[in-house]
CSV table of C-alpha atoms in Angstrom, one decimal:
chain,number,residue,atom,x,y,z
A,1,MET,CA,0.1,0.3,-0.1
A,2,ALA,CA,1.3,3.1,-0.9
A,3,SER,CA,2.6,5.4,2.1
A,4,LYS,CA,0.5,8.3,2.6
A,5,ARG,CA,1.1,11.8,2.0
A,6,PRO,CA,2.4,13.7,4.6
A,7,GLU,CA,0.1,16.8,4.8
A,8,PRO,CA,1.6,20.8,4.0
A,9,THR,CA,2.8,22.1,7.4
A,10,SER,CA,1.8,25.3,8.8
A,11,PRO,CA,3.1,28.0,9.8
A,12,ASP,CA,4.2,27.9,13.6
A,13,LEU,CA,2.0,31.3,14.4
A,14,ASP,CA,3.6,30.8,17.3
A,15,SER,CA,7.3,32.5,15.8
A,16,ALA,CA,5.8,34.3,13.2
A,17,PRO,CA,6.8,37.8,14.0
A,18,ILE,CA,4.0,39.5,15.1
A,19,PRO,CA,3.8,43.4,13.2
A,20,ALA,CA,3.7,46.4,15.8
A,21,PRO,CA,0.5,48.1,16.0
A,22,PRO,CA,0.1,51.2,14.4
A,23,ARG,CA,1.7,53.8,16.3
A,24,ALA,CA,-0.9,56.3,18.0
A,25,LYS,CA,-0.7,59.7,17.0
A,26,VAL,CA,0.0,62.4,19.4
A,27,THR,CA,-2.1,65.4,19.5
A,28,ALA,CA,-2.4,68.3,21.2
A,29,SER,CA,-3.9,66.8,24.3
A,30,ASP,CA,-1.2,64.6,24.5
A,31,VAL,CA,1.1,66.3,24.6
A,32,ALA,CA,-0.9,69.1,27.2
A,33,LYS,CA,-0.8,66.2,29.6
A,34,ALA,CA,2.7,65.6,28.9
A,35,LEU,CA,3.8,69.3,29.4
A,36,GLY,CA,2.0,69.9,32.6
A,37,VAL,CA,-0.3,72.7,30.5
A,38,SER,CA,-3.6,73.0,29.5
A,39,PRO,CA,-4.8,72.3,25.8
A,40,ALA,CA,-5.5,76.0,24.9
A,41,THR,CA,-1.4,76.8,25.6
A,42,ILE,CA,-0.5,74.5,23.3
A,43,SER,CA,-2.8,75.7,20.8
A,44,ASN,CA,-2.0,79.0,21.6
A,45,ALA,CA,2.0,78.5,20.8
A,46,PHE,CA,0.7,76.7,17.5
A,47,ASN,CA,-1.6,79.0,16.3
A,48,ARG,CA,-1.4,82.3,18.4
A,49,PRO,CA,1.8,82.9,19.6
A,50,ASP,CA,1.4,86.6,20.6
A,51,GLN,CA,-0.9,85.4,24.0
A,52,LEU,CA,2.5,83.2,24.9
A,53,SER,CA,5.6,84.5,26.2
A,54,VAL,CA,8.8,83.7,23.6
A,55,THR,CA,10.9,81.6,26.3
A,56,LEU,CA,7.6,79.3,27.1
A,57,ARG,CA,6.4,79.3,23.7
A,58,THR,CA,10.0,78.0,22.5
A,59,GLU,CA,9.7,75.5,25.2
A,60,ILE,CA,6.8,74.1,24.1
A,61,ILE,CA,7.9,74.0,20.7
A,62,SER,CA,11.0,72.4,21.5
A,63,ARG,CA,8.9,69.4,23.7
A,64,SER,CA,6.5,68.9,21.4
A,65,ARG,CA,8.7,67.9,18.7
A,66,GLU,CA,10.7,65.7,20.8
A,67,LEU,CA,7.3,63.8,21.7
A,68,GLY,CA,6.7,63.7,18.2
A,69,TYR,CA,3.6,66.4,17.3
A,70,PHE,CA,4.6,69.3,15.1
A,71,GLY,CA,1.3,71.0,15.3
A,72,PRO,CA,-1.6,70.6,12.5
A,73,ASP,CA,-0.1,69.1,9.3
A,74,PRO,CA,0.5,71.5,6.9
A,75,ALA,CA,-0.3,69.7,3.7
A,76,ALA,CA,-3.2,68.3,4.6
A,77,ARG,CA,-4.4,71.9,5.8
A,78,ALA,CA,-2.6,73.3,2.5
A,79,LEU,CA,-5.4,71.4,0.4
A,80,ARG,CA,-8.2,72.5,3.1
A,81,ARG,CA,-7.0,75.9,1.9
A,82,ARG,CA,-6.2,76.0,-1.5
A,83,ASP,CA,-9.4,76.8,-3.2
A,84,ALA,CA,-10.2,79.2,-0.2
A,85,VAL,CA,-6.9,81.3,-1.4
A,86,ARG,CA,-8.2,84.8,-2.1
A,87,GLU,CA,-4.6,87.3,-1.2
A,88,VAL,CA,-1.3,86.3,-1.2
A,89,ALA,CA,1.0,88.2,1.2
A,90,VAL,CA,4.5,88.6,0.6
A,91,ILE,CA,6.2,89.4,3.9
A,92,TYR,CA,10.2,91.5,2.5
A,93,HIS,CA,13.1,91.9,4.4
A,94,HIS,CA,13.5,95.5,3.5
A,95,GLY,CA,11.3,98.3,4.0
A,96,LEU,CA,8.6,98.9,0.7
A,97,GLU,CA,10.8,102.3,-0.3
A,98,PHE,CA,14.1,99.7,-0.9
A,99,ALA,CA,11.2,96.9,-2.1
A,100,LEU,CA,9.7,99.5,-4.6
A,101,SER,CA,12.7,101.3,-6.2
A,102,ASP,CA,14.8,97.7,-5.8
A,103,PRO,CA,15.7,96.3,-10.0
A,104,VAL,CA,15.8,92.8,-8.8
A,105,SER,CA,12.9,93.6,-5.7
A,106,LEU,CA,11.4,94.9,-8.6
A,107,ASP,CA,11.4,91.5,-11.1
A,108,PHE,CA,10.3,89.3,-8.8
A,109,LEU,CA,7.1,91.6,-7.3
A,110,ARG,CA,6.7,91.6,-10.8
A,111,GLY,CA,6.7,87.7,-10.9
A,112,VAL,CA,4.4,87.0,-8.3
A,113,SER,CA,2.4,89.4,-9.4
A,114,HIS,CA,1.8,88.2,-12.8
A,115,GLU,CA,0.5,84.5,-11.5
A,116,LEU,CA,-1.7,86.0,-9.0
A,117,ASP,CA,-3.1,88.7,-11.5
A,118,GLN,CA,-3.4,84.4,-13.6
A,119,ARG,CA,-5.6,83.5,-10.4
A,120,ALA,CA,-7.5,86.4,-10.2
A,121,LEU,CA,-5.7,86.3,-6.5
A,122,SER,CA,-4.3,90.4,-4.6
A,123,LEU,CA,-1.4,90.7,-2.8
A,124,GLN,CA,-0.6,92.2,0.2
A,125,LEU,CA,2.8,93.5,1.0
A,126,ILE,CA,4.6,93.4,4.5
A,127,PRO,CA,7.8,94.9,4.7
A,128,LYS,CA,10.7,94.7,7.1
A,129,LEU,CA,9.6,91.9,8.3
A,130,GLY,CA,13.6,90.5,8.7
A,131,ARG,CA,14.7,93.4,10.5
A,132,ASP,CA,12.3,95.7,12.6
A,133,LEU,CA,9.9,93.7,13.7
A,134,GLN,CA,9.1,89.9,14.3
A,135,LEU,CA,8.6,87.6,11.8
A,136,ALA,CA,5.3,86.2,14.2
A,137,ALA,CA,3.6,89.2,13.4
A,138,ALA,CA,3.4,88.2,9.9
A,139,PHE,CA,1.1,85.3,10.9
A,140,GLN,CA,-1.4,87.5,12.3
A,141,THR,CA,-2.0,88.9,8.6
A,142,THR,CA,-5.8,88.2,7.2
A,143,ALA,CA,-3.6,87.7,4.4
A,144,ASP,CA,-4.2,83.4,3.2
A,145,ALA,CA,-1.1,82.1,2.0
A,146,LEU,CA,2.9,83.5,2.6
A,147,ILE,CA,5.8,83.8,0.9
A,148,VAL,CA,8.2,84.7,3.0
A,149,HIS,CA,11.3,86.6,0.8
A,150,ALA,CA,13.4,87.3,4.5
A,151,GLU,CA,16.6,85.7,6.2
A,152,ILE,CA,15.0,82.5,8.6
A,153,GLY,CA,17.9,82.3,12.0
A,154,PRO,CA,17.3,79.6,14.0
A,155,ASN,CA,15.3,81.5,16.5
A,156,LEU,CA,12.4,82.2,14.0
A,157,VAL,CA,11.9,79.2,12.4
A,158,PRO,CA,9.3,77.6,14.7
A,159,GLU,CA,7.3,80.7,13.7
A,160,VAL,CA,7.5,78.7,10.2
A,161,VAL,CA,7.1,75.4,11.1
A,162,ALA,CA,4.2,76.1,13.0
A,163,ALA,CA,2.3,78.3,10.5
A,164,ARG,CA,-0.9,77.6,10.1
A,165,LYS,CA,-1.1,79.3,6.2
A,166,PRO,CA,0.0,77.4,3.3
A,167,LEU,CA,3.5,79.1,3.1
A,168,VAL,CA,7.5,78.7,1.2
A,169,LEU,CA,10.3,80.7,1.6
A,170,VAL,CA,12.4,82.6,-1.2
A,171,ASP,CA,16.0,83.0,-0.8
A,172,THR,CA,16.9,80.8,2.8
A,173,VAL,CA,15.6,77.4,3.4
A,174,VAL,CA,13.7,75.5,6.6
A,175,GLU,CA,14.2,71.9,6.6
A,176,GLY,CA,11.0,70.2,5.8
A,177,VAL,CA,9.6,73.3,3.8
A,178,PRO,CA,8.9,74.6,0.9
A,179,ALA,CA,11.3,76.8,-1.4
A,180,ILE,CA,12.5,78.9,-3.7
A,181,GLY,CA,16.4,80.3,-4.5
A,182,ILE,CA,19.3,80.7,-6.9
A,183,GLU,CA,22.4,78.5,-6.8
A,184,ASP,CA,24.0,82.2,-4.9
A,185,ARG,CA,27.3,80.0,-3.9
A,186,ASP,CA,27.8,78.6,-7.6
A,187,GLY,CA,27.2,82.0,-8.5
A,188,ALA,CA,29.5,83.8,-6.3
A,189,GLU,CA,32.1,80.9,-7.6
A,190,GLN,CA,32.1,82.0,-11.1
A,191,ALA,CA,32.3,85.8,-10.0
A,192,MET,CA,35.5,85.6,-8.2
A,193,ALA,CA,37.2,82.7,-10.6
A,194,TYR,CA,36.7,85.5,-13.2
A,195,VAL,CA,38.4,88.1,-11.6
A,196,LEU,CA,41.7,85.7,-9.7
A,197,SER,CA,42.2,84.9,-14.2
A,198,LYS,CA,42.7,88.6,-14.6
A,199,GLN,CA,45.8,88.2,-11.5
A,200,PRO,CA,45.4,91.2,-9.6
A,201,ASP,CA,47.4,92.2,-7.1
A,202,ARG,CA,43.7,92.4,-4.8
A,203,VAL,CA,40.8,91.7,-4.8
A,204,LEU,CA,38.5,94.1,-3.0
A,205,ALA,CA,35.1,91.9,-1.9
A,206,LEU,CA,32.3,93.9,-1.0
A,207,CYS,CA,29.5,92.0,0.5
A,208,PHE,CA,26.5,91.7,2.9
A,209,THR,CA,27.2,92.0,6.4
A,210,LEU,CA,27.5,89.3,9.1
A,211,ASN,CA,27.5,88.8,12.1
A,212,GLY,CA,30.7,87.4,14.0
A,213,GLN,CA,29.8,83.1,14.0
A,214,GLN,CA,28.5,83.7,10.1
A,215,ARG,CA,31.7,85.3,9.2
A,216,ARG,CA,33.8,82.3,10.9
A,217,HIS,CA,31.5,79.7,9.5
A,218,ALA,CA,31.5,81.0,5.2
A,219,MET,CA,35.4,81.1,6.2
A,220,ALA,CA,36.0,78.4,7.3
A,221,VAL,CA,35.0,76.6,4.3
A,222,SER,CA,37.5,73.4,3.3
A,223,PRO,CA,38.0,72.5,-0.2
A,224,ARG,CA,37.8,68.6,0.4
A,225,LYS,CA,34.4,68.8,2.2
A,226,VAL,CA,31.1,69.5,1.1
A,227,GLN,CA,29.5,72.2,2.8
A,228,PRO,CA,25.7,71.9,3.5
A,229,ARG,CA,23.0,75.2,1.9
A,230,SER,CA,23.0,78.0,4.8
A,231,ALA,CA,19.8,79.7,5.2
A,232,SER,CA,21.5,82.6,4.6
A,233,VAL,CA,22.2,84.6,1.1
A,234,ALA,CA,25.4,86.5,3.0
A,235,ILE,CA,26.9,82.9,4.0
A,236,GLU,CA,26.6,81.5,0.7
A,237,ARG,CA,28.2,83.9,-1.5
A,238,ARG,CA,30.9,84.7,1.3
A,239,ILE,CA,32.0,80.6,1.1
A,240,GLY,CA,31.3,80.8,-2.9
A,241,TYR,CA,33.8,83.5,-3.3
A,242,VAL,CA,36.0,81.5,-0.7
A,243,ARG,CA,36.0,78.4,-2.5
A,244,ALA,CA,37.1,80.0,-5.3
A,245,ALA,CA,39.9,81.3,-4.0
A,246,GLN,CA,41.5,78.0,-2.9
A,247,ARG,CA,40.7,76.2,-5.0
A,248,LEU,CA,42.5,78.5,-7.7
A,249,GLY,CA,45.5,78.7,-4.6
A,250,ARG,CA,45.3,82.4,-4.3
A,251,PRO,CA,46.1,83.7,-0.3
A,252,ILE,CA,42.7,85.1,2.0
A,253,ASP,CA,45.0,87.8,3.1
A,254,THR,CA,45.2,89.4,-0.1
A,255,ILE,CA,41.5,90.3,-0.4
A,256,ASP,CA,39.8,92.7,1.4
A,257,TRP,CA,36.6,91.4,2.8
A,258,ILE,CA,35.0,94.8,2.4
A,259,GLU,CA,30.7,94.5,4.3
A,260,VAL,CA,28.4,97.0,3.0
A,261,ASP,CA,24.5,97.1,4.2
A,262,ASP,CA,22.7,95.2,1.3
A,263,ILE,CA,20.4,98.2,2.9
A,264,ARG,CA,22.5,100.7,1.3
A,265,PRO,CA,24.3,98.9,-1.0
A,266,GLU,CA,25.1,102.7,-3.2
A,267,SER,CA,27.5,103.2,0.4
A,268,SER,CA,30.6,100.6,-0.8
A,269,ALA,CA,32.0,103.6,-2.7
A,270,GLN,CA,32.4,104.6,0.5
A,271,ALA,CA,33.3,101.9,3.0
A,272,LEU,CA,36.9,102.3,0.1
A,273,VAL,CA,37.4,105.4,0.7
A,274,ALA,CA,39.8,104.4,3.1
A,275,LEU,CA,41.9,101.3,1.5
A,276,ARG,CA,43.2,104.3,-0.9
A,277,THR,CA,45.3,105.1,1.1
A,278,MET,CA,47.5,101.8,1.6
A,279,LEU,CA,46.9,101.1,-2.5
A,280,PRO,CA,51.0,101.5,-3.7
A,281,THR,CA,51.1,103.0,-7.2
A,282,GLY,CA,50.9,100.6,-9.9
A,283,SER,CA,49.0,98.8,-7.9
A,284,ARG,CA,46.3,96.2,-10.0
A,285,ILE,CA,43.2,95.5,-8.3
A,286,ALA,CA,40.0,94.1,-9.2
A,287,ILE,CA,35.9,93.9,-7.6
A,288,VAL,CA,34.0,91.6,-6.9
A,289,ALA,CA,30.2,92.6,-5.2
A,290,MET,CA,27.2,90.7,-4.1
A,291,THR,CA,25.3,93.1,-6.3
A,292,ASP,CA,25.2,95.3,-9.2
A,293,ARG,CA,24.3,98.5,-7.2
A,294,MET,CA,27.4,98.1,-4.7
A,295,ALA,CA,30.0,96.8,-7.8
A,296,LEU,CA,28.7,100.1,-10.1
A,297,ALA,CA,28.9,102.6,-7.0
A,298,ALA,CA,32.5,100.9,-6.3
A,299,LEU,CA,33.4,101.5,-9.8
A,300,ASP,CA,32.5,105.1,-9.7
A,301,GLU,CA,35.4,105.7,-7.1
A,302,VAL,CA,37.9,103.4,-8.3
A,303,ARG,CA,37.7,105.5,-11.3
A,304,THR,CA,39.0,108.3,-9.9
A,305,TRP,CA,42.2,106.4,-8.4
A,306,ALA,CA,45.0,108.1,-9.8
A,307,GLY,CA,48.2,105.4,-10.6
A,308,VAL,CA,45.4,102.4,-10.1
A,309,THR,CA,44.7,99.9,-12.5
A,310,LEU,CA,41.3,98.4,-12.5
A,311,ALA,CA,42.2,94.8,-13.9
A,312,ALA,CA,37.6,93.4,-13.2
A,313,ALA,CA,35.2,94.0,-11.7
A,314,VAL,CA,32.0,91.7,-11.2
A,315,GLY,CA,28.5,92.2,-10.3
A,316,PHE,CA,25.1,90.3,-9.6
A,317,ASP,CA,21.8,90.4,-10.4
A,318,ASP,CA,22.6,92.0,-14.2
A,319,ILE,CA,20.4,95.0,-13.4
A,320,PRO,CA,19.9,97.5,-16.9
A,321,ALA,CA,22.5,99.9,-15.5
A,322,ALA,CA,24.9,97.1,-15.4
A,323,ALA,CA,24.3,96.3,-19.3
A,324,ALA,CA,24.5,99.7,-19.8
A,325,ALA,CA,27.8,100.4,-17.4
A,326,GLY,CA,29.6,97.5,-19.3
A,327,LEU,CA,30.2,95.6,-15.8
A,328,THR,CA,30.3,91.8,-15.9
A,329,THR,CA,28.0,90.6,-13.8
A,330,LEU,CA,25.7,87.4,-12.7
A,331,ARG,CA,22.3,86.8,-14.3
A,332,GLN,CA,19.3,85.6,-11.9
A,333,ASP,CA,15.9,85.8,-13.1
A,334,ALA,CA,14.2,87.2,-10.5
A,335,HIS,CA,10.8,87.4,-12.6
A,336,ARG,CA,10.5,83.9,-13.0
A,337,LYS,CA,11.8,83.2,-9.2
A,338,GLY,CA,8.6,85.1,-8.8
A,339,VAL,CA,6.5,82.8,-10.7
A,340,LEU,CA,7.8,79.9,-8.7
A,341,ALA,CA,7.1,80.8,-5.7
A,342,VAL,CA,3.4,81.6,-6.2
A,343,GLN,CA,3.1,78.4,-7.9
A,344,ALA,CA,5.0,76.2,-4.5
A,345,LEU,CA,3.1,77.8,-2.6
A,346,LEU,CA,-0.7,76.7,-4.6
A,347,ASP,CA,0.6,74.4,-6.6
A,348,GLY,CA,2.8,71.9,-4.7
A,349,LEU,CA,5.7,72.8,-7.4
A,350,ARG,CA,9.2,71.8,-6.0
A,351,PRO,CA,11.3,73.4,-8.4
A,352,ALA,CA,15.4,72.9,-7.8
A,353,PRO,CA,17.6,76.1,-7.3
A,354,LEU,CA,17.5,78.4,-10.1
A,355,SER,CA,21.1,78.3,-12.0
A,356,VAL,CA,23.2,82.2,-12.0
A,357,GLU,CA,25.1,82.9,-15.7
A,358,LEU,CA,28.1,84.6,-15.8
A,359,VAL,CA,28.0,87.6,-18.3
A,360,VAL,CA,30.9,89.3,-19.6
A,361,ARG,CA,31.3,92.9,-21.2
A,362,ASP,CA,33.7,95.6,-20.4
A,363,THR,CA,34.5,95.5,-17.2
C-alpha cells in the first residue's frame, strides 16, 4: 500500500513575528498632559504665538517635537485651504521704499504679480519683517497664504514650521519647508574665479554684512568637504568667493573683505575710501560685489584713483544699469523666481534652485 503523503505543514504561528501595532498619532491633548499645561496653551503656541511669552512658546514647540507632535498638518491644511485662497502676502525683509525701487526686488514682485493675475488673486506686501519686526506678526495677516522673502535664522524656525497657512520661502531654507532660490554659491564662485583670472594684486570683495559667527562659518570652508546649504544669501555668496580662492590657490589675505549694508548698497563707494591710501602706486585691483548696485558705486569711486589700474569688476544680478555700464555680472532671473514662488505656494511645485549665468562685458 502506498505511503500516505504528508499533510502540508502550517506556519508556526507562535514563532512568526507579530507586526507592531500602528503608532498612535500624538495629539495636542497628549502634549498638554505631558507638559503639564492646558490644551489651550498648546493651541496658542502653534496658532496664536502672541498670547505666550517667547520663552514659554519656544519650550513648548521644542518639547512638542520631541514627543512627535508638530502642530496641524500643513500639507493637509494647504489642500483644504487652496480653493479658499483669495490673497497672498509677500513678507519682505526690507522697507517699502527699497522693495519698490530696487530693480531685482521689482522684478521678483512683477513675477509674483504676473502669476497672481492669472489666478485673479490679490497681493499684500508686508515690509521689514526680517529686520525691525517679529516674524510672528506676519502670521496675523489677513492674507490666506504667505511668501516669506526674508532670511530665517534659527530663532524664527519655530514660527515657520508652525505656520497655519500655506507658506513658501524665498532665498532662505528651513528643512521640510518649500523654498525657491538661486545657485548663490555657484554664482559667487564663478565671479571670484573670473576676477582672479585677471591676476590682480588685490581683490576688493564687497559683501553683505555678517555677524561674527556667520563670518567664521563662511571663511572656514574646506575645499575637501561639502558644505550644507545655508539659510543666508550672504553666507552662501561668501562661501563661493572663498571656495574659488582656495581652488585657484589665491591667499585669502590678499582679498579685502569689505562689508556693506545691503539696504544702502551705494555706500560701497564710501567703504572703499579708506583703502586708497593703503594701495601702492601701480596696483592692479579687482572688484567682486554681491550686487550690481554695490559694484557700480564702487566702480565710480575706483575710477577716480590715480595710479591704480582696475583689472576686473564683477557684480551680481544683471540689472539694466549693469548692462549700460558694461559691467560683468551674474545674471539671475528674479521674475522667474517670483512666478515659481506662487506656483510652489499654490500648486505644490518643488523646483531646484535656479541657475545663474556669468555675463562678461567690458569689465
